[in-house]
Coordinates of C-alpha atoms in Angstrom, one line a residue:
Chain P
M990 CA 0.0 0.0 0.0
I991 CA 1.1 3.6 -0.7
I992 CA -0.3 6.7 1.1
D993 CA 0.9 10.0 -0.5
V994 CA 1.0 12.7 2.2
N995 CA 1.8 15.6 -0.3
A996 CA -1.1 16.3 -2.7
F997 CA -3.4 19.1 -3.6
L998 CA -6.7 19.7 -5.4
G999 CA -7.8 22.9 -7.0
H1000 CA -6.3 25.6 -9.2
Y1001 CA -2.9 27.2 -9.0
P1002 CA -3.0 30.8 -10.3
F1003 CA 0.4 30.7 -12.0
R1004 CA 0.4 27.5 -13.9
S1005 CA -2.0 25.1 -15.5
L1006 CA -2.3 21.9 -13.5
K1007 CA -3.6 18.5 -14.7
F1008 CA -5.3 15.9 -12.5
N1009 CA -6.3 18.7 -10.0
T1010 CA -9.9 17.5 -9.5
A1011 CA -10.9 14.6 -7.3
D1012 CA -11.7 12.4 -10.2
G1013 CA -8.5 13.4 -12.0
M1014 CA -6.4 12.7 -9.0
V1015 CA -8.0 9.3 -8.3
S1016 CA -7.3 8.4 -12.0
L1017 CA -3.7 9.5 -11.6
M1018 CA -3.3 7.5 -8.3
G1019 CA -4.7 4.5 -10.1
R1020 CA -2.1 4.8 -12.8
Y1021 CA 0.7 4.9 -10.3
G1022 CA -0.5 2.4 -7.7
I1023 CA -1.1 5.0 -5.0
D1024 CA -3.9 3.8 -2.7
R1025 CA -4.6 7.0 -0.7
A1026 CA -3.6 10.6 -0.9
V1027 CA -3.7 13.3 1.8
V1028 CA -5.0 16.4 -0.1
S1029 CA -5.2 20.1 0.8
S1030 CA -7.1 22.7 -1.2
L1031 CA -5.1 25.1 -3.4
N1032 CA -8.2 27.2 -3.7
A1033 CA -8.2 27.8 0.1
V1034 CA -4.7 29.2 -0.3
F1035 CA -5.8 31.9 -2.7
Y1036 CA -9.5 32.6 -1.9
R1037 CA -10.0 35.6 0.5
D1038 CA -12.2 33.2 2.6
A1039 CA -10.1 30.1 2.8
H1040 CA -13.1 28.1 4.2
Q1041 CA -14.8 28.2 0.9
G1042 CA -11.9 26.1 -0.3
N1043 CA -12.5 23.7 2.6
A1044 CA -16.1 23.3 1.7
E1045 CA -15.2 22.5 -1.9
L1046 CA -12.6 20.0 -0.8
H1047 CA -15.1 18.3 1.5
R1048 CA -17.6 18.0 -1.3
E1049 CA -15.0 16.6 -3.8
T1050 CA -13.3 14.2 -1.5
S1051 CA -16.6 12.9 -0.2
L1052 CA -17.0 11.3 -3.6
H1053 CA -13.9 9.2 -3.0
P1054 CA -13.8 8.6 0.8
D1055 CA -11.7 5.5 0.5
R1056 CA -9.0 7.3 -1.6
L1057 CA -8.7 10.9 -0.6
I1058 CA -8.0 12.2 2.9
P1059 CA -8.9 15.9 3.2
V1060 CA -6.9 18.4 5.1
A1061 CA -8.3 21.7 6.4
T1062 CA -6.7 25.1 5.6
V1063 CA -7.3 28.0 7.9
N1064 CA -6.4 31.6 7.7
P1065 CA -6.0 33.0 11.3
R1066 CA -6.3 36.5 10.0
Y1067 CA -9.8 35.9 8.6
V1068 CA -12.9 36.5 10.6
G1069 CA -14.5 33.4 12.2
W1070 CA -11.6 31.1 11.4
Q1071 CA -12.0 29.3 14.7
R1072 CA -15.6 28.3 13.9
D1073 CA -14.5 27.3 10.4
L1074 CA -11.8 25.0 11.9
E1075 CA -14.3 23.5 14.2
E1076 CA -16.5 22.6 11.2
C1077 CA -13.6 21.0 9.4
V1078 CA -12.6 18.9 12.4
S1079 CA -15.9 18.0 14.1
R1080 CA -18.3 17.9 11.2
W1081 CA -16.1 17.0 8.2
K1082 CA -13.5 14.9 10.2
M1083 CA -10.5 16.4 8.5
K1084 CA -7.3 14.8 9.8
A1085 CA -4.8 17.7 9.7
V1086 CA -4.7 21.5 9.2
T1087 CA -2.6 23.3 6.6
L1088 CA -1.2 26.8 7.3
V1089 CA 0.2 29.0 4.6
P1090 CA 1.5 32.0 6.5
S1091 CA 3.3 33.7 3.7
H1092 CA 0.2 33.5 1.4
H1093 CA -2.2 34.6 4.0
G1094 CA -0.1 37.4 5.3
Y1095 CA 1.2 36.5 8.7
S1096 CA 4.1 34.6 10.4
L1097 CA 4.1 31.4 12.3
T1098 CA 5.8 33.3 15.1
D1099 CA 3.4 36.3 15.3
E1100 CA 0.1 36.5 17.2
Y1101 CA -1.9 35.0 14.3
G1102 CA 0.5 32.1 13.9
H1103 CA 0.6 31.5 17.6
A1104 CA -3.2 31.5 17.8
A1105 CA -3.6 29.1 14.9
L1106 CA -0.9 26.7 16.1
S1107 CA -2.2 26.7 19.6
R1108 CA -5.8 25.9 18.5
I1109 CA -4.5 23.1 16.2
A1110 CA -2.6 21.6 19.1
E1111 CA -5.7 21.7 21.2
Y1112 CA -7.4 19.5 18.6
D1113 CA -4.4 17.1 18.8
L1114 CA -4.1 17.4 15.0
P1115 CA -0.9 17.8 13.0
V1116 CA -0.2 21.0 11.3
V1117 CA 0.8 20.7 7.6
L1118 CA 3.5 23.0 6.5
T1119 CA 4.5 23.1 2.9
Q1120 CA 7.9 24.7 2.4
R1121 CA 7.0 26.0 -1.1
F1122 CA 4.6 25.2 -3.9
E1123 CA 7.1 25.9 -6.6
D1124 CA 10.6 27.1 -7.2
R1125 CA 11.0 30.8 -6.7
R1126 CA 13.3 31.2 -9.7
Q1127 CA 10.3 30.6 -12.0
R1128 CA 7.7 32.6 -10.1
H1129 CA 5.1 34.9 -11.6
H1130 CA 5.6 38.5 -10.6
W1131 CA 2.5 38.4 -8.4
D1132 CA 3.8 35.5 -6.5
I1133 CA 5.7 37.0 -3.6
A1134 CA 5.4 34.2 -1.1
E1135 CA 8.6 33.3 0.7
D1136 CA 9.7 29.7 1.3
L1137 CA 9.3 28.5 4.9
E1138 CA 12.6 28.4 6.8
V1139 CA 14.0 25.7 9.1
K1140 CA 14.8 28.3 11.8
T1141 CA 11.1 29.3 12.0
L1142 CA 10.1 25.6 12.2
V1143 CA 12.5 25.0 15.1
E1144 CA 11.2 28.1 16.9
V1145 CA 7.6 27.2 16.7
A1146 CA 8.4 23.6 17.6
A1147 CA 9.8 24.9 20.9
A1148 CA 6.9 27.2 21.4
H1149 CA 4.3 24.5 20.8
P1150 CA 5.7 21.4 22.4
R1151 CA 2.6 19.3 22.0
L1152 CA 2.1 20.1 18.3
K1153 CA 2.8 17.6 15.6
F1154 CA 4.2 18.7 12.2
L1155 CA 3.7 17.2 8.8
L1156 CA 6.4 18.7 6.7
S1157 CA 5.7 18.6 3.0
N1158 CA 7.9 19.5 0.1
W1159 CA 10.9 20.5 2.2
I1160 CA 14.7 20.4 1.6
G1161 CA 17.4 21.6 3.9
L1162 CA 16.2 19.7 6.9
D1163 CA 19.0 18.8 9.4
G1164 CA 17.9 15.8 11.3
G1165 CA 20.1 16.7 14.3
R1166 CA 18.7 20.1 14.5
L1167 CA 15.1 18.8 14.3
A1168 CA 15.9 16.2 17.0
E1169 CA 17.4 18.9 19.2
A1170 CA 14.3 20.9 18.8
G1171 CA 12.3 18.0 20.2
L1172 CA 10.6 17.0 16.9
R1173 CA 11.6 13.4 17.0
G1174 CA 8.3 11.5 17.3
R1175 CA 6.1 14.4 16.5
C1176 CA 7.2 15.1 12.9
L1177 CA 6.5 13.4 9.6
I1178 CA 8.6 14.4 6.6
D1179 CA 7.6 13.7 3.1
F1180 CA 10.5 12.7 0.9
S1181 CA 9.4 14.3 -2.4
R1182 CA 12.4 16.7 -2.5
L1183 CA 14.8 14.5 -0.7
H1184 CA 17.4 12.1 -2.1
V1185 CA 17.4 8.4 -1.1
I1186 CA 20.6 7.7 -3.1
L1187 CA 23.4 10.0 -4.1
L1188 CA 23.0 12.7 -1.4
K1189 CA 21.3 10.2 1.0
D1190 CA 19.1 12.8 2.7
V1191 CA 16.6 10.1 3.8
T1192 CA 19.3 8.0 5.3
R1193 CA 20.6 10.8 7.4
L1194 CA 17.1 11.9 8.5
I1195 CA 16.3 8.3 9.6
A1196 CA 19.5 8.1 11.6
A1197 CA 18.7 11.3 13.5
M1198 CA 14.9 11.1 13.6
G1199 CA 13.9 7.5 13.3
V1200 CA 12.3 5.6 10.4
E1201 CA 8.9 6.8 11.8
S1202 CA 9.7 10.3 10.6
I1203 CA 9.7 9.6 6.9
A1204 CA 6.7 9.2 4.5
F1205 CA 6.0 8.8 0.8
G1206 CA 5.0 12.1 -0.8
S1207 CA 4.9 13.2 -4.4
H1208 CA 3.7 16.8 -4.5
M1209 CA 1.1 15.8 -7.1
P1210 CA -0.4 17.3 -9.2
F1211 CA 2.4 19.9 -9.4
D1212 CA 5.1 17.3 -9.9
Y1213 CA 5.4 14.0 -11.7
V1214 CA 4.7 11.0 -9.4
G1215 CA 7.5 8.9 -11.0
P1216 CA 10.4 10.5 -9.0
S1217 CA 8.9 9.5 -5.7
L1218 CA 8.1 6.0 -7.0
V1219 CA 11.8 5.6 -8.0
K1220 CA 12.8 6.7 -4.4
L1221 CA 10.4 4.2 -2.9
A1222 CA 11.8 1.5 -5.2
N1223 CA 15.3 2.4 -4.0
L1224 CA 14.1 1.8 -0.4
E1225 CA 13.1 -1.7 -1.1
T1226 CA 16.3 -3.0 0.3
M1227 CA 15.3 -1.9 3.8
S1228 CA 13.5 -4.5 5.9
S1229 CA 10.0 -5.1 4.9
A1230 CA 8.7 -3.6 8.2
E1231 CA 10.7 -0.3 7.6
Y1232 CA 9.6 -0.1 4.0
E1233 CA 5.9 -0.4 4.9
K1234 CA 6.3 2.3 7.5
I1235 CA 7.6 4.7 4.9
S1236 CA 5.2 3.6 2.2
W1237 CA 2.0 4.0 4.3
Q1238 CA 2.1 3.0 8.0
N1239 CA 3.8 6.2 9.3
A1240 CA 1.2 8.3 7.5
A1241 CA -1.6 6.2 8.8
A1242 CA -0.4 6.3 12.4
F1243 CA 0.5 10.0 12.3
L1244 CA -2.9 11.0 10.9
K1245 CA -4.8 8.4 13.0
L1246 CA -6.4 7.0 9.9
D1247 CA -9.0 4.4 10.3
L1248 CA -8.1 2.0 7.5
Chain H
M418 CA 44.4 3.8 -4.4
K419 CA 41.8 2.8 -6.9
Q420 CA 39.1 0.5 -5.7
N421 CA 37.6 -2.1 -8.0
R422 CA 33.8 -2.1 -8.3
R423 CA 33.3 -4.9 -5.9
E424 CA 35.4 -3.2 -3.2
M425 CA 33.7 0.1 -3.7
L426 CA 30.2 -1.3 -3.6
S427 CA 31.0 -3.3 -0.5
A428 CA 32.2 -0.2 1.2
V429 CA 29.1 1.7 0.2
G430 CA 26.9 -1.1 1.4
S431 CA 28.5 -1.3 4.8
G432 CA 28.1 2.5 5.2
L433 CA 24.4 2.2 4.7
G434 CA 24.0 -0.9 6.8
A435 CA 23.3 1.0 10.0
I436 CA 19.7 1.4 9.0
G437 CA 19.4 -1.8 7.1
V438 CA 19.7 -0.2 3.7
S439 CA 21.9 -1.8 1.1
M440 CA 21.5 0.1 -2.1
L441 CA 23.4 -2.5 -4.0
S442 CA 20.8 -5.0 -4.2
V443 CA 18.6 -2.8 -6.4
A444 CA 21.4 -2.2 -8.8
G445 CA 20.8 -5.3 -10.9
K446 CA 19.1 -5.4 -14.2
A447 CA 15.3 -5.1 -14.2
D448 CA 13.9 -6.0 -10.9
E449 CA 16.2 -8.9 -10.3
K450 CA 18.0 -8.3 -7.0
K451 CA 21.7 -9.2 -6.8
D452 CA 24.1 -9.5 -4.0
I453 CA 27.1 -7.3 -3.6
A454 CA 29.4 -9.7 -5.5
G455 CA 27.0 -9.5 -8.5
S456 CA 25.8 -13.0 -8.5
S457 CA 22.1 -13.6 -9.0
A458 CA 20.1 -13.9 -5.9
S459 CA 16.4 -14.7 -5.7
V460 CA 14.3 -12.7 -8.0
I461 CA 12.0 -10.5 -6.0
K462 CA 9.3 -8.5 -7.8
S463 CA 9.2 -4.8 -6.9
K464 CA 6.3 -3.7 -4.7
V465 CA 6.2 -0.5 -6.7
T466 CA 3.7 -1.1 -9.4
G467 CA 3.6 2.4 -10.9
L468 CA 6.9 2.1 -12.8
P469 CA 7.7 0.0 -15.9
E470 CA 8.9 -3.4 -14.7
N471 CA 12.2 -3.1 -16.6
W472 CA 12.9 0.6 -15.8
R473 CA 16.3 0.0 -14.3
A474 CA 17.5 -1.9 -17.3
M475 CA 16.4 0.8 -19.8
R476 CA 19.6 2.2 -21.3
K477 CA 20.3 5.8 -20.1
F478 CA 22.9 8.4 -20.9
D479 CA 23.0 11.4 -18.5
V480 CA 24.4 14.3 -20.6
H481 CA 24.5 16.8 -17.7
N482 CA 26.3 15.8 -14.5
H483 CA 29.2 16.9 -12.5
V484 CA 32.4 15.8 -10.8
M485 CA 32.4 17.8 -7.6
Q486 CA 35.8 17.2 -5.9
D487 CA 39.5 17.8 -6.5
V488 CA 40.1 14.1 -7.3
H489 CA 43.1 14.9 -9.4
L490 CA 45.1 15.9 -6.3
P491 CA 47.2 13.4 -4.2
D492 CA 45.2 11.6 -1.4
A493 CA 42.0 13.0 -2.8
D494 CA 38.6 12.4 -1.3
W495 CA 36.7 10.4 -3.9
S496 CA 33.5 9.9 -1.9
K497 CA 31.2 12.2 -3.9
V498 CA 32.4 10.7 -7.2
E499 CA 31.9 7.2 -5.8
S500 CA 28.4 8.1 -4.7
L501 CA 27.7 9.4 -8.2
V502 CA 28.8 6.2 -9.9
E503 CA 27.0 4.1 -7.3
A504 CA 23.8 6.1 -7.9
A505 CA 24.1 5.7 -11.6
Q506 CA 24.5 1.9 -11.2
I507 CA 21.4 1.7 -9.1
L508 CA 19.4 3.7 -11.5
G509 CA 20.7 2.0 -14.6
I510 CA 22.4 5.1 -16.0
E511 CA 25.2 3.6 -18.2
K512 CA 27.1 6.8 -19.0
L513 CA 27.6 10.0 -17.1
F514 CA 28.8 13.1 -19.1
C515 CA 30.4 15.2 -16.5
S516 CA 31.9 18.6 -16.2
R517 CA 33.1 20.8 -13.3
P518 CA 32.2 24.4 -14.0
I519 CA 33.5 27.3 -11.9
T520 CA 30.3 28.9 -10.6
G521 CA 29.3 32.0 -8.6
G522 CA 30.1 34.4 -11.4
V523 CA 33.8 33.9 -10.9
M524 CA 35.9 35.0 -13.9
A525 CA 38.4 32.3 -13.4
E526 CA 42.0 32.3 -14.4
I527 CA 43.1 29.7 -16.9
A528 CA 45.1 27.8 -14.3
D529 CA 41.9 27.3 -12.2
V530 CA 40.0 26.2 -15.3
R531 CA 42.7 23.7 -16.1
S532 CA 42.5 22.4 -12.5
V533 CA 38.8 21.7 -12.5
N534 CA 39.1 20.0 -15.9
D535 CA 41.9 17.9 -14.5
S536 CA 39.6 16.6 -11.8
V537 CA 37.2 15.5 -14.5
I538 CA 40.0 13.8 -16.4
A539 CA 41.0 12.0 -13.2
A540 CA 37.4 10.7 -12.8
M541 CA 37.4 9.6 -16.4
K542 CA 40.5 7.6 -15.9
R543 CA 39.2 5.9 -12.8
Y544 CA 35.8 5.1 -14.3
P545 CA 36.5 4.9 -18.0
D546 CA 33.3 3.1 -18.8
Q547 CA 31.0 5.3 -16.8
I548 CA 32.3 8.9 -16.7
F549 CA 32.9 10.9 -19.9
G550 CA 34.1 14.5 -19.8
F551 CA 32.8 17.8 -21.0
C552 CA 35.4 20.6 -20.8
F553 CA 34.6 23.7 -18.8
V554 CA 36.0 26.9 -20.4
Q555 CA 35.7 30.5 -19.5
P556 CA 35.5 32.5 -22.8
G557 CA 37.2 35.5 -21.2
N558 CA 40.4 33.4 -21.2
G559 CA 40.6 34.1 -24.9
P560 CA 43.1 31.9 -26.9
A561 CA 43.9 30.0 -23.7
A562 CA 40.3 28.8 -23.5
L563 CA 40.6 27.4 -27.0
E564 CA 43.8 25.7 -26.1
E565 CA 42.1 24.2 -23.1
I566 CA 39.4 22.7 -25.3
D567 CA 42.1 21.0 -27.4
R568 CA 43.9 19.8 -24.3
C569 CA 40.6 18.4 -22.9
L570 CA 39.7 16.7 -26.2
D571 CA 43.2 15.2 -26.4
A572 CA 42.5 13.7 -22.9
G573 CA 39.4 12.1 -24.2
M574 CA 36.6 14.6 -23.4
L575 CA 33.7 14.7 -25.8
G576 CA 32.2 18.2 -25.4
V577 CA 32.3 21.7 -24.0
K578 CA 30.4 23.1 -21.0
L579 CA 29.9 26.8 -20.4
Y580 CA 28.5 28.4 -17.3
N581 CA 27.2 31.9 -16.9
Q582 CA 30.3 34.1 -17.1
Y583 CA 29.1 35.4 -20.5
R584 CA 25.7 35.5 -22.1
Y585 CA 25.9 33.3 -25.2
T586 CA 25.1 36.2 -27.5
D587 CA 28.3 37.9 -26.4
P588 CA 31.0 37.9 -29.2
M589 CA 33.4 36.6 -26.6
V590 CA 31.6 33.2 -26.8
F591 CA 31.8 33.0 -30.6
P592 CA 35.4 31.6 -30.8
V593 CA 34.3 28.8 -28.5
A594 CA 31.4 28.0 -30.7
E595 CA 33.6 28.0 -33.7
R596 CA 36.1 25.6 -32.1
C597 CA 33.2 23.2 -31.2
I598 CA 32.1 23.2 -34.8
E599 CA 35.6 22.6 -36.0
R600 CA 36.1 19.7 -33.5
R601 CA 32.5 18.4 -34.1
I602 CA 31.7 18.4 -30.4
P603 CA 28.5 19.5 -28.5
F604 CA 28.3 22.8 -26.6
L605 CA 26.3 22.4 -23.4
G606 CA 25.3 25.7 -21.9
H607 CA 23.9 26.6 -18.4
S608 CA 20.5 28.2 -18.9
A609 CA 17.6 29.7 -17.1
H610 CA 14.9 32.3 -17.7
L611 CA 15.0 33.7 -14.3
T612 CA 12.0 35.6 -13.0
D613 CA 12.8 36.4 -9.4
A614 CA 14.9 39.5 -8.8
R615 CA 17.2 37.9 -6.2
T616 CA 18.5 35.2 -8.4
L617 CA 18.6 37.4 -11.5
A618 CA 20.8 39.9 -9.6
A619 CA 23.1 37.0 -8.6
Q620 CA 23.3 35.6 -12.2
P621 CA 22.9 38.6 -14.5
K622 CA 24.5 36.9 -17.5
T623 CA 22.6 33.6 -17.4
S624 CA 21.4 32.8 -21.0
D625 CA 17.8 31.9 -21.7
S626 CA 16.4 30.1 -24.6
L627 CA 16.3 33.2 -26.8
D628 CA 20.1 33.6 -26.3
F629 CA 20.5 30.0 -27.4
C630 CA 18.4 30.6 -30.4
E631 CA 20.5 33.6 -31.4
L632 CA 23.7 31.7 -31.1
S633 CA 22.2 28.8 -33.0
L634 CA 21.1 31.1 -35.9
R635 CA 24.6 32.6 -36.0
F636 CA 26.2 29.1 -36.0
P637 CA 23.7 26.7 -37.5
E638 CA 26.3 23.8 -37.5
L639 CA 26.8 24.1 -33.8
M640 CA 25.5 21.1 -31.7
L641 CA 24.1 23.3 -29.0
I642 CA 22.4 22.0 -25.9
L643 CA 20.3 24.1 -23.6
G644 CA 21.2 22.8 -20.1
H645 CA 18.7 21.8 -17.5
V646 CA 15.2 22.9 -18.7
N647 CA 14.1 22.3 -15.1
G648 CA 17.1 23.8 -13.4
G649 CA 15.3 26.8 -12.0
G650 CA 13.7 29.5 -14.1
D651 CA 10.5 29.5 -16.2
W652 CA 10.7 26.2 -18.1
E653 CA 7.6 27.0 -20.1
W654 CA 9.4 30.1 -21.4
A655 CA 12.5 28.0 -22.1
I656 CA 10.6 25.5 -24.3
K657 CA 8.5 28.1 -26.2
G658 CA 11.6 30.1 -26.9
L659 CA 13.2 27.2 -28.7
R660 CA 10.4 26.6 -31.1
D661 CA 11.9 28.6 -34.0
C662 CA 15.4 27.2 -33.5
P663 CA 15.5 23.6 -34.7
N664 CA 19.2 23.2 -34.1
V665 CA 19.1 23.6 -30.4
F666 CA 18.7 20.5 -28.2
L667 CA 17.5 20.6 -24.7
D668 CA 18.4 18.5 -21.6
T669 CA 15.8 17.5 -19.1
S670 CA 17.8 17.9 -15.9
G671 CA 17.2 20.0 -12.9
S672 CA 15.7 19.9 -9.4
V673 CA 12.2 21.0 -10.6
L674 CA 10.1 18.0 -11.3
E675 CA 7.0 19.6 -12.6
N676 CA 4.4 17.6 -14.4
D677 CA 4.0 18.2 -18.1
T678 CA 7.5 19.5 -18.7
I679 CA 8.5 16.6 -20.9
E680 CA 5.2 16.4 -22.7
M681 CA 5.4 20.1 -23.5
C682 CA 8.9 19.6 -24.8
V683 CA 7.7 16.9 -27.1
R684 CA 4.6 18.9 -28.2
E685 CA 6.5 22.0 -29.0
L686 CA 9.9 20.8 -30.1
G687 CA 9.6 17.1 -31.0
H688 CA 11.1 14.3 -29.0
E689 CA 14.3 14.1 -31.0
R690 CA 15.6 17.4 -29.6
I691 CA 15.3 16.2 -26.0
L692 CA 18.2 14.6 -24.1
F693 CA 17.9 12.9 -20.8
A694 CA 20.0 14.4 -18.0
T695 CA 19.9 14.8 -14.2
D696 CA 22.4 17.5 -13.1
M697 CA 22.6 15.5 -9.8
T698 CA 18.8 15.2 -9.3
M699 CA 19.2 11.6 -10.3
E700 CA 16.2 9.8 -9.0
G701 CA 13.9 12.7 -9.8
C702 CA 15.0 13.0 -13.3
V703 CA 14.8 9.3 -14.1
G704 CA 11.3 9.2 -12.6
K705 CA 10.3 12.2 -14.6
I706 CA 11.0 10.5 -17.9
L707 CA 9.5 7.3 -16.7
S708 CA 6.2 8.9 -15.8
A709 CA 5.9 11.3 -18.8
E710 CA 3.4 10.3 -21.4
L711 CA 5.7 9.0 -24.1
T712 CA 5.8 6.1 -26.4
D713 CA 8.4 3.4 -25.7
D714 CA 10.4 4.6 -28.8
Q715 CA 10.3 8.2 -27.7
R716 CA 11.4 7.3 -24.2
E717 CA 14.3 5.3 -25.5
D718 CA 15.4 8.1 -27.9
I719 CA 15.3 10.6 -25.0
F720 CA 17.1 8.3 -22.5
W721 CA 20.1 7.7 -24.8
R722 CA 19.6 7.5 -28.6
N723 CA 19.3 11.2 -29.3
L724 CA 22.6 11.9 -27.5
Q725 CA 24.3 9.0 -29.3
K726 CA 23.4 10.6 -32.6
I727 CA 25.1 13.8 -31.6
L728 CA 28.2 11.9 -30.5
D729 CA 28.2 10.0 -33.7
R730 CA 28.6 13.2 -35.7
R731 CA 32.0 13.6 -34.2
T732 CA 33.3 10.6 -36.1
A733 CA 31.1 10.9 -39.1

């Protein structure tokens, strides 16, 4: 089984995406042998009212409840976000919460970020932090979002010691630094931008953070799925137990999925 | 001291053993697992069903890669070169075409240029069946740059690599292009259409596809390769900018793995102008070609045959 923890539905304003509807994504998953995908709403990133994107995501993923696992997105600068989050968690049973501070105009370390992270921790849900959607060297001139930085991650990990982090689409992660910040055991890192062979990022992260810290992710539909499948195939020399953890069990445990 | 393949792979395997990962057992052909000594072990079918069964055995030439260490010096650290060769073996990349450009906008002296090329030559000597050289030159070195091309070719290199010291429309570059035509070798150029101010300020002379077009129109016989379409920068711009310049090839490398890049290359340029490469994003760039919507023949042409045709011109 494969669970992909780095996937999105919806439109991206700066590039045409394929397979960005629920039906399209399920067809893509079928082609590549991916059983389930953890999906956030791109529309929620760019709508003024992010919750409209959550509602769309709920409607779309409800058509494929056995394949798509929806993730809420909240904007703590927007009126009534706490009630919106409550609806996502209690009514729609969303399993994690995405924050996009740069796109929504705040910092994870300011009052808005602090409030959102605290509320997410109270729900005992992971926060999903995507380091970037695309490479800044190709960005549209309206795209001014900065990549998330490791130093910010470390700072908020210390400020919110109960909070769990799903880190999607990151590079530059130093496992020793993450472990020192107390993130071992409360952090799941998708390997979509990491190397299994050559630079051996995954090997080093496992050594510092444990095999439970790594999960399959592809960043679909932005990116091809093949690169992450090649990485997974290169992990087949691990023990079967470790391989299955990375392939799907870590994601299932971290998100408390009822499979 | 030079290690043989078995010794090197054994060392690598033990290095990874702490977490139970031995990369070697996936280095065999197709999905047949082999032990470190290369003898056949039990055939274990891959659990990953979304890739072609024979993907590791597909022939692949990586036209854009790098030697990253001073391996020509006494008591050199070879670890990065060894990791490169190991990764290529795991992924079924038969040939690595490597250079070692001086980056960061440095206008290098010819002695420094010779030194980096010497490191590539040393890697070619140690791995004669896997590593093939592209000669880095800095056009500002004038006649010495042309002499360096000749020296590199005499040492067995097969092409030239330029970085971003000069935009390729700059007349300083023209003698290099002429020498490449004269010696019938490909000219691989660093490229990007950069759209963010920070990177653009750091790399003001980086050529984009229109610069490649202009150079190609001036030198239609030049075997010109636009480096790393996905190496950062607007790749849609890069592809569209090459539509009217049929003599420019494009390599598929780079850390950006965005869906539809390869398909757009094929739609806009035709698959015979596309060359597989990784620029050190090795798993990602293999996976990109594997999951692009291509016919088997197109995939094979991109993986190796298109480059072989370019190299064949050298001896034609």
